[in-house]
Tab-separated table of C-alpha atoms and ligand atoms in Angstrom:
chain	number	residue	atom	x	y	z
A	1	MET	CA	96.758	99.772	68.975
A	2	GLY	CA	97.069	96.695	71.255
A	3	SER	CA	100.819	96.791	70.610
A	4	PHE	CA	100.909	100.473	71.399
A	5	LEU	CA	99.079	99.961	74.667
A	6	LYS	CA	101.428	97.007	75.484
A	7	HIS	CA	104.375	99.411	74.878
A	8	LEU	CA	102.825	101.998	76.969
A	9	ASN	CA	102.487	99.599	79.806
A	10	ILE	CA	106.012	98.543	79.506
A	11	VAL	CA	107.114	102.117	79.536
A	12	SER	CA	104.948	102.967	82.531
A	13	PHE	CA	106.082	99.791	84.214
A	14	MET	CA	109.711	100.818	83.812
A	15	LEU	CA	108.950	104.374	84.905
A	16	ILE	CA	107.286	103.101	88.044
A	17	PHE	CA	109.903	100.509	88.508
A	18	PHE	CA	112.821	102.964	88.343
A	19	ALA	CA	110.960	105.579	90.375
A	20	LEU	CA	110.450	103.067	93.211
A	21	PRO	CA	112.018	104.443	96.290
A	22	LEU	CA	114.715	101.999	97.362
A	23	ASN	CA	112.825	101.145	100.500
A	24	LEU	CA	110.053	99.291	98.778
A	25	ALA	CA	112.128	96.159	99.284
A	26	LEU	CA	111.539	96.652	102.970
A	27	GLN	CA	109.568	93.831	104.574
A	28	VAL	CA	108.729	92.460	107.995
A	29	GLY	CA	111.010	89.521	108.773
A	30	PHE	CA	113.535	90.416	105.965
A	31	TYR	CA	116.178	88.439	107.768
A	32	SER	CA	114.107	85.436	108.650
A	33	SER	CA	116.122	83.219	106.490
A	34	SER	CA	119.440	85.046	106.008
A	35	CYS	CA	119.945	85.764	109.750
A	36	PRO	CA	117.136	84.146	111.633
A	37	ASN	CA	118.665	85.229	114.959
A	38	ALA	CA	118.778	88.917	114.153
A	39	GLU	CA	115.377	89.685	115.690
A	40	ASN	CA	116.491	87.797	118.914
A	41	ILE	CA	120.002	89.292	119.183
A	42	VAL	CA	118.919	92.903	118.932
A	43	PRO	CA	116.182	92.641	121.602
A	44	GLN	CA	118.433	90.679	123.996
A	45	MET	CA	121.265	93.251	123.867
A	46	VAL	CA	118.927	96.248	124.133
A	47	GLN	CA	117.195	94.605	127.097
A	48	GLN	CA	120.526	93.936	128.710
A	49	ARG	CA	121.632	97.520	128.321
A	50	PHE	CA	118.178	98.808	129.450
A	51	ASN	CA	118.479	96.746	132.661
A	52	ALA	CA	121.646	98.642	133.520
A	53	ASP	CA	120.383	102.086	132.365
A	54	ARG	CA	116.732	102.588	131.250
A	55	SER	CA	117.563	106.058	129.757
A	56	VAL	CA	118.965	104.009	126.761
A	57	ALA	CA	115.484	103.811	125.373
A	58	ALA	CA	115.227	107.559	124.832
A	59	ALA	CA	118.718	107.545	123.306
A	60	LEU	CA	117.719	105.001	120.683
A	61	LEU	CA	114.488	106.651	119.729
A	62	ARG	CA	116.237	109.950	119.265
A	63	MET	CA	119.048	108.227	117.272
A	64	HIS	CA	116.499	106.800	114.893
A	65	PHE	CA	114.940	110.146	114.318
A	66	HIS	CA	118.276	111.852	113.724
A	67	ASP	CA	119.228	109.141	111.331
A	68	CYS	CA	116.032	109.092	109.252
A	69	PHE	CA	115.738	112.845	108.914
A	70	ILE	CA	119.010	113.176	107.068
A	71	ARG	CA	119.361	111.128	103.862
A	72	GLY	CA	116.582	108.711	105.005
A	73	CYS	CA	117.124	105.786	107.465
A	74	ASP	CA	120.547	104.719	106.317
A	75	ALA	CA	122.738	104.840	109.457
A	76	SER	CA	124.506	107.962	108.186
A	77	ILE	CA	124.313	109.162	111.841
A	78	LEU	CA	126.720	106.378	112.804
A	79	ILE	CA	129.702	107.295	110.520
A	80	ASP	CA	132.644	108.761	112.276
A	81	THR	CA	134.296	111.979	111.183
A	82	THR	CA	137.634	111.516	109.351
A	83	SER	CA	140.373	113.908	108.543
A	84	ASN	CA	138.699	114.890	105.278
A	85	ASN	CA	135.045	114.579	106.237
A	86	GLN	CA	133.104	116.024	109.167
A	87	ALA	CA	130.257	113.520	109.711
A	88	GLU	CA	126.676	114.065	110.810
A	89	LYS	CA	127.241	113.021	114.360
A	90	ASP	CA	129.555	116.077	114.791
A	91	ALA	CA	126.902	118.563	113.647
A	92	GLY	CA	125.679	120.802	116.487
A	93	ALA	CA	122.242	119.224	116.702
A	94	ASN	CA	123.800	115.855	117.175
A	95	GLY	CA	126.022	116.637	120.045
A	96	THR	CA	123.974	114.657	122.570
A	97	VAL	CA	122.911	111.736	120.568
A	98	ARG	CA	124.167	108.770	122.440
A	99	GLU	CA	124.550	104.952	122.705
A	100	TYR	CA	126.754	104.547	119.686
A	101	ALA	CA	128.712	101.889	121.764
A	102	LEU	CA	125.604	99.852	122.155
A	103	ILE	CA	125.080	99.791	118.351
A	104	ASP	CA	128.755	98.693	117.891
A	105	GLN	CA	128.115	95.800	120.351
A	106	ILE	CA	124.985	94.737	118.619
A	107	LYS	CA	126.760	94.914	115.285
A	108	ALA	CA	129.652	92.837	116.544
A	109	ALA	CA	127.318	90.147	117.812
A	110	LEU	CA	125.490	90.080	114.537
A	111	GLU	CA	128.684	89.872	112.549
A	112	ARG	CA	129.675	86.807	114.653
A	113	SER	CA	126.288	85.279	113.913
A	114	CYS	CA	125.675	86.238	110.292
A	115	ASN	CA	128.582	87.769	108.306
A	116	GLN	CA	127.817	91.058	106.798
A	117	THR	CA	124.042	90.503	106.492
A	118	VAL	CA	122.192	92.882	108.833
A	119	SER	CA	122.495	96.618	108.033
A	120	CYS	CA	123.394	99.226	110.686
A	121	ALA	CA	120.278	101.117	109.698
A	122	ASP	CA	118.150	98.095	110.492
A	123	ILE	CA	119.964	97.702	113.804
A	124	ILE	CA	118.901	101.172	114.784
A	125	THR	CA	115.388	100.472	113.621
A	126	LEU	CA	115.142	97.173	115.485
A	127	ALA	CA	116.769	98.598	118.637
A	128	THR	CA	114.249	101.531	118.493
A	129	ARG	CA	111.316	99.107	118.281
A	130	GLU	CA	112.757	97.427	121.406
A	131	ALA	CA	113.185	100.811	123.093
A	132	VAL	CA	109.493	101.558	122.471
A	133	SER	CA	108.230	98.381	123.973
A	134	LEU	CA	110.576	98.435	126.938
A	135	SER	CA	109.198	101.909	127.707
A	136	GLY	CA	105.745	100.588	127.933
A	137	GLY	CA	104.771	101.365	124.299
A	138	PRO	CA	103.186	98.803	121.955
A	139	ARG	CA	105.257	96.045	120.486
A	140	TYR	CA	104.958	96.246	116.702
A	141	ASN	CA	106.140	94.566	113.497
A	142	VAL	CA	108.624	96.704	111.758
A	143	PRO	CA	109.888	96.204	108.217
A	144	THR	CA	113.656	95.694	107.587
A	145	GLY	CA	115.965	95.398	104.573
A	146	ARG	CA	117.549	98.878	104.696
A	147	LEU	CA	120.929	99.443	103.232
A	148	ASP	CA	123.711	101.588	104.896
A	149	GLY	CA	124.478	104.882	103.209
A	150	LEU	CA	127.896	105.738	101.859
A	151	ILE	CA	127.708	109.476	102.834
A	152	SER	CA	127.483	111.403	106.089
A	153	ARG	CA	128.067	115.133	106.201
A	154	ALA	CA	127.737	117.494	109.115
A	155	ALA	CA	126.743	120.319	106.683
A	156	GLU	CA	123.614	118.337	105.634
A	157	VAL	CA	122.130	118.225	109.156
A	158	ASN	CA	119.180	120.530	108.742
A	159	LEU	CA	117.195	119.529	111.766
A	160	PRO	CA	114.980	122.284	113.273
A	161	GLY	CA	115.868	123.669	116.643
A	162	PRO	CA	113.819	123.664	119.833
A	163	SER	CA	112.806	127.294	119.334
A	164	SER	CA	111.162	126.640	115.934
A	165	THR	CA	107.496	127.382	115.451
A	166	VAL	CA	104.975	124.616	114.815
A	167	SER	CA	104.643	125.675	111.204
A	168	GLN	CA	108.489	125.533	110.741
A	169	ILE	CA	108.565	122.045	112.284
A	170	ASN	CA	105.578	121.033	110.199
A	171	GLN	CA	107.420	122.122	107.109
A	172	ALA	CA	110.377	119.962	108.015
A	173	PHE	CA	108.130	116.979	108.223
A	174	ARG	CA	106.169	117.846	105.106
A	175	THR	CA	109.392	117.955	103.018
A	176	ARG	CA	109.896	114.335	104.142
A	177	GLY	CA	106.419	113.261	103.251
A	178	MET	CA	104.926	113.434	106.671
A	179	THR	CA	101.790	115.181	107.824
A	180	LEU	CA	101.098	117.587	110.702
A	181	ASN	CA	99.462	114.659	112.524
A	182	ASP	CA	102.668	112.620	112.202
A	183	MET	CA	104.582	115.586	113.452
A	184	VAL	CA	102.388	116.046	116.553
A	185	LEU	CA	102.673	112.327	117.291
A	186	LEU	CA	106.398	111.983	116.711
A	187	VAL	CA	107.531	115.105	118.510
A	188	GLY	CA	105.131	114.703	121.459
A	189	GLY	CA	105.557	110.926	121.607
A	190	GLY	CA	109.390	111.124	121.166
A	191	HIS	CA	109.507	113.670	124.032
A	192	SER	CA	107.412	111.500	126.325
A	193	ILE	CA	110.678	109.953	127.368
A	194	GLY	CA	114.209	111.231	127.814
A	195	VAL	CA	115.815	114.439	128.792
A	196	ALA	CA	116.867	117.871	127.595
A	197	HIS	CA	119.970	119.764	128.709
A	198	CYS	CA	119.599	123.321	129.987
A	199	ASN	CA	121.267	124.828	126.917
A	200	PHE	CA	118.285	123.860	124.804
A	201	PHE	CA	115.675	125.757	126.935
A	202	GLN	CA	117.724	128.238	129.066
A	203	ASP	CA	116.465	131.030	126.836
A	204	ARG	CA	112.972	130.542	128.234
A	205	LEU	CA	114.168	131.098	131.878
A	206	SER	CA	115.151	134.745	131.900
A	207	ASN	CA	115.357	136.911	128.856
A	208	PHE	CA	112.912	135.227	126.568
A	209	GLN	CA	113.074	136.502	123.003
A	210	GLY	CA	114.621	139.721	124.276
A	211	THR	CA	111.688	140.676	126.546
A	212	GLY	CA	113.880	140.806	129.631
A	213	ALA	CA	111.416	138.347	131.271
A	214	PRO	CA	110.963	134.566	131.344
A	215	ASP	CA	108.641	132.767	128.882
A	216	SER	CA	105.302	133.712	130.394
A	217	THR	CA	103.665	130.581	129.059
A	218	MET	CA	105.689	128.340	131.402
A	219	ASP	CA	104.047	127.004	134.585
A	220	ARG	CA	105.475	129.096	137.521
A	221	ALA	CA	106.482	126.145	139.668
A	222	LEU	CA	108.295	124.543	136.776
A	223	LEU	CA	109.943	127.882	135.883
A	224	THR	CA	111.281	128.279	139.496
A	225	ARG	CA	112.558	124.783	139.558
A	226	LEU	CA	114.401	125.083	136.268
A	227	GLN	CA	115.908	128.446	137.201
A	228	GLY	CA	117.413	126.782	140.177
A	229	LEU	CA	118.584	123.861	138.178
A	230	CYS	CA	120.405	125.588	135.333
A	231	GLY	CA	123.524	127.191	136.516
A	232	ASN	CA	126.982	127.194	134.984
A	233	ALA	CA	127.092	123.466	134.312
A	234	ASN	CA	124.601	122.136	131.740
A	235	PRO	CA	122.494	119.587	133.631
A	236	SER	CA	119.390	117.979	132.118
A	237	THR	CA	115.776	117.481	133.098
A	238	PHE	CA	113.031	115.158	132.025
A	239	LEU	CA	111.070	116.200	128.906
A	240	ASP	CA	107.946	114.633	130.479
A	241	GLN	CA	107.973	115.803	134.034
A	242	ASN	CA	105.354	113.233	135.166
A	243	THR	CA	105.822	109.790	133.467
A	244	SER	CA	109.416	110.425	132.439
A	245	PHE	CA	110.265	106.852	131.496
A	246	VAL	CA	106.943	105.803	130.034
A	247	LEU	CA	106.198	106.203	126.368
A	248	ASP	CA	102.559	107.318	126.794
A	249	ASN	CA	100.215	110.290	126.082
A	250	GLU	CA	100.973	111.899	129.431
A	251	ILE	CA	103.341	114.356	127.875
A	252	TYR	CA	100.356	115.977	125.996
A	253	ASN	CA	98.629	116.405	129.441
A	254	GLN	CA	101.797	118.036	130.740
A	255	LEU	CA	101.907	120.323	127.728
A	256	ARG	CA	98.254	121.365	128.381
A	257	LYS	CA	99.365	122.242	131.914
A	258	ASN	CA	102.144	124.472	130.497
A	259	ARG	CA	104.776	122.152	131.748
A	260	GLY	CA	106.655	121.702	128.488
A	261	ILE	CA	110.388	121.883	128.797
A	262	LEU	CA	111.338	122.704	125.175
A	263	GLN	CA	109.695	125.698	123.597
A	264	ILE	CA	108.610	123.663	120.632
A	265	ASP	CA	106.832	121.111	122.798
A	266	GLN	CA	104.985	123.910	124.555
A	267	GLU	CA	104.088	125.324	121.217
A	268	LEU	CA	102.335	122.196	120.205
A	269	ALA	CA	99.715	122.795	122.860
A	270	LEU	CA	99.511	126.580	122.229
A	271	ASP	CA	99.526	126.821	118.406
A	272	PRO	CA	95.997	126.554	117.007
A	273	LEU	CA	97.377	124.379	114.195
A	274	SER	CA	98.367	121.543	116.593
A	275	ALA	CA	96.357	122.281	119.870
A	276	PRO	CA	93.359	120.284	118.749
A	277	MET	CA	95.480	117.181	118.218
A	278	VAL	CA	97.274	117.643	121.516
A	279	SER	CA	93.814	117.710	123.250
A	280	ASN	CA	92.703	114.531	121.509
A	281	LEU	CA	95.858	112.798	122.260
A	282	ALA	CA	95.939	113.941	125.847
A	283	ALA	CA	92.467	112.394	126.287
A	284	ASN	CA	93.077	109.022	124.679
A	285	ASN	CA	96.230	106.831	125.416
A	286	ASN	CA	94.981	104.072	123.072
A	287	LEU	CA	94.643	106.515	120.192
A	288	PHE	CA	98.140	107.715	120.989
A	289	ARG	CA	99.704	104.231	121.179
A	290	GLN	CA	98.335	103.102	117.835
A	291	SER	CA	98.970	106.234	116.014
A	292	PHE	CA	102.406	106.831	117.342
A	293	VAL	CA	103.566	103.533	116.112
A	294	ASN	CA	102.141	104.040	112.744
A	295	ALA	CA	103.904	107.372	112.470
A	296	LEU	CA	107.138	105.863	113.772
A	297	ILE	CA	107.011	103.146	111.141
A	298	LYS	CA	106.357	105.693	108.483
A	299	MET	CA	109.438	107.702	109.644
A	300	GLY	CA	111.446	104.474	109.713
A	301	ASN	CA	110.478	103.967	105.994
A	302	LEU	CA	111.966	107.282	104.839
A	303	PRO	CA	114.072	105.865	101.938
A	304	GLY	CA	117.853	105.988	101.955
A	305	THR	CA	119.912	106.507	98.843
A	306	GLY	CA	121.275	102.935	98.764
A	307	GLY	CA	124.603	101.620	99.580
A	308	GLU	CA	125.945	98.513	101.376
A	309	ILE	CA	125.892	96.361	104.463
A	310	ARG	CA	128.581	97.888	106.524
A	311	LYS	CA	130.965	95.577	108.444
A	312	ASN	CA	131.630	98.403	110.981
A	313	CYS	CA	128.807	100.878	111.563
A	314	ARG	CA	131.261	103.642	112.001
A	315	LYS	CA	132.749	103.587	108.490
A	316	ARG	CA	132.068	102.586	104.878
A	317	ASN	CA	133.437	99.244	103.871
B	1	LIG	C1	111.624	118.246	114.810
B	1	LIG	C2	111.488	118.606	115.972
B	1	LIG	C3	112.353	118.264	117.202
B	1	LIG	C4	113.111	119.076	117.913
B	1	LIG	C5	113.327	120.526	117.695
B	1	LIG	C6	113.751	118.285	118.978
B	1	LIG	C7	114.649	118.781	119.898
B	1	LIG	C8	115.154	118.017	120.884
B	1	LIG	C9	116.104	118.492	121.881
B	1	LIG	C10	116.643	119.934	121.844
B	1	LIG	C11	116.315	117.532	122.768
B	1	LIG	C12	117.280	117.639	123.944
B	1	LIG	C13	118.582	116.942	123.624
B	1	LIG	C14	119.545	116.968	124.743
B	1	LIG	O1	119.469	117.950	125.570
B	1	LIG	O2	120.360	116.127	124.899
B	1	LIG	C15	115.543	116.351	122.357
B	1	LIG	C16	115.632	115.199	123.011
B	1	LIG	C17	114.973	114.133	122.517
B	1	LIG	N1	114.206	113.932	121.367
B	1	LIG	FE1	113.728	115.393	120.109
B	1	LIG	N2	113.309	116.954	118.800
B	1	LIG	C18	112.428	116.892	117.823
B	1	LIG	C19	111.770	115.735	117.303
B	1	LIG	C20	111.969	114.552	117.875
B	1	LIG	C21	111.426	113.308	117.198
B	1	LIG	C22	110.568	113.205	116.010
B	1	LIG	C23	111.825	112.236	118.031
B	1	LIG	C24	111.484	110.806	117.974
B	1	LIG	C25	110.359	110.251	117.401
B	1	LIG	C26	112.529	112.865	119.128
B	1	LIG	C27	113.005	112.145	120.208
B	1	LIG	C28	113.728	112.631	121.144
B	1	LIG	C29	114.183	111.888	122.406
B	1	LIG	C30	113.768	110.527	122.730
B	1	LIG	C31	114.867	112.806	123.215
B	1	LIG	C32	115.568	112.493	124.570
B	1	LIG	C33	116.949	112.006	124.322
B	1	LIG	C34	117.746	111.568	125.483
B	1	LIG	O3	117.237	111.311	126.551
B	1	LIG	O4	118.956	111.319	125.344
B	1	LIG	N3	112.663	114.282	118.909
B	1	LIG	N4	114.839	116.769	121.177
B	2	LIG	C1	132.917	87.032	106.040
B	2	LIG	O1	132.821	87.445	104.760
B	2	LIG	C2	134.006	87.781	104.185
B	2	LIG	C3	133.849	88.385	102.787
B	2	LIG	O2	132.529	88.653	102.528
B	2	LIG	C4	134.984	86.580	104.109
B	2	LIG	O3	136.259	86.971	103.626
B	2	LIG	C5	135.176	86.034	105.497
B	2	LIG	O4	135.881	84.829	105.517
B	2	LIG	C6	133.716	85.714	106.116
B	2	LIG	N1	133.931	85.345	107.523
B	2	LIG	C7	133.185	84.358	108.080
B	2	LIG	C8	133.510	84.057	109.434
B	2	LIG	O5	132.372	83.739	107.420
B	3	LIG	C1	100.714	112.077	136.245
B	3	LIG	O1	100.234	111.053	135.377
B	3	LIG	C2	99.223	110.327	135.873
B	3	LIG	C3	98.917	109.249	134.880
B	3	LIG	O2	99.012	109.647	133.578
B	3	LIG	C4	97.954	111.176	136.184
B	3	LIG	O3	96.934	110.468	136.656
B	3	LIG	C5	98.384	112.240	137.122
B	3	LIG	O4	97.357	113.161	137.321
B	3	LIG	C6	99.585	113.008	136.586
B	3	LIG	N1	100.073	113.955	137.758
B	3	LIG	C7	100.432	115.160	137.476
B	3	LIG	C8	100.980	115.943	138.641
B	3	LIG	O5	100.417	115.786	136.378
B	4	LIG	C1	129.763	114.808	120.956
B	4	LIG	C2	130.076	115.503	119.672
B	4	LIG	O1	130.417	114.888	118.737
B	4	LIG	N1	129.854	116.817	119.642
B	4	LIG	C3	130.090	117.654	118.536
B	4	LIG	C4	128.785	118.189	117.964
B	4	LIG	O2	128.982	119.110	117.009
B	4	LIG	C5	129.711	120.264	117.425
B	4	LIG	C6	129.666	121.280	116.371
B	4	LIG	O3	130.110	120.748	115.051
B	4	LIG	C7	131.101	119.853	117.758
B	4	LIG	O4	131.862	120.886	118.245
B	4	LIG	C8	131.031	118.776	118.838
B	4	LIG	O5	132.266	118.343	119.265
């Protein structure tokens, strides 16, 4: 009996062991002995870029999201298209993900400092951590130790669009192990900085859902301004019309004032599923700060499928 139990334990141990998502090796300070400078080099380079253009913070946060939602956080977003493979970055939803050159520069500096040690997926993660704190968000410890994936396919990019409903977006988060609360935090918090181009919300400005009229939920002054802005070119406007460069809970207040730019953002405040959370977050920036970071770390832990430490973030070794 004892030996049977012992066997059972070994079997269940092995089951648990092999079922472990590959990210359980992630830990805070993963590079502290293998590349002690990694957590200085990334912040320095992001800070430098931010000093020249503070919109870089939003770009990094969005890149992290687009990376993690396809194949986990494995830098699949960074792979370039080749003659026989159209990569994620060339899928429609990725058209305006930016700051790939900054990631290349950080990678080059890390390669000089520690040969083939720091993954591109961790570079995005550490750069995002910096983006959050440079935007006035909390500074947090973030686990590292991710591997770079070997696969990146445009056809796998199944990100929801800006006209999705709250329950559709919720479903996209649920299939990745995240809750409605995580979703409201990440979409709202993510959209508390950065911009959207007219093509992503133009449908709200005139013939909304075939009604022949603009989206009646949009604040009139905002509607008028956006109608003037969006012409033939495709300019952009701030997702948070008030504190546009600050990662804070003000976006939720804007949404409650019907000043959301993207339809999905506005829906967060209107849909009974998410409206109570929007109210709570709008009223409490400390609640927002702590819970946003927790949700962001959770998103950053979405497990990849394993791989390598790339030498060049744009291609497999
Ligand atoms: C799943 C629901 C989401 C949808 C439908 C969505 C959609 C969009 C769209 C259409 C834009 C405008 C892009 C452009 O015009 O260049 C945008 C921008 C942005 N999104 Fe999201 N998003 C979602 C979730 C998230 C999440 C979870 C984050 C991060 C935690 C995030 C962070 C950002 C940031 C920072 C920007 C501004 C980018 C910049 O300034 O370059 N989004 N999003
Ligand atoms: C980096 O590593 C590769 C193989 O892993 C080796 O060939 C090369 O000499 C190393 N370069 C430096 C500067 O250590
Ligand atoms: C802008 O945000 C600040 C700080 O969050 C707030 O006090 C103010 O009322 C907001 N202004 C508008 C026009 O929404
Ligand atoms: C900048 C960029 O790579 N844009 C691409 C996004 O995806 C669409 C559709 O696949 C391409 O046509 C764009 O060139």
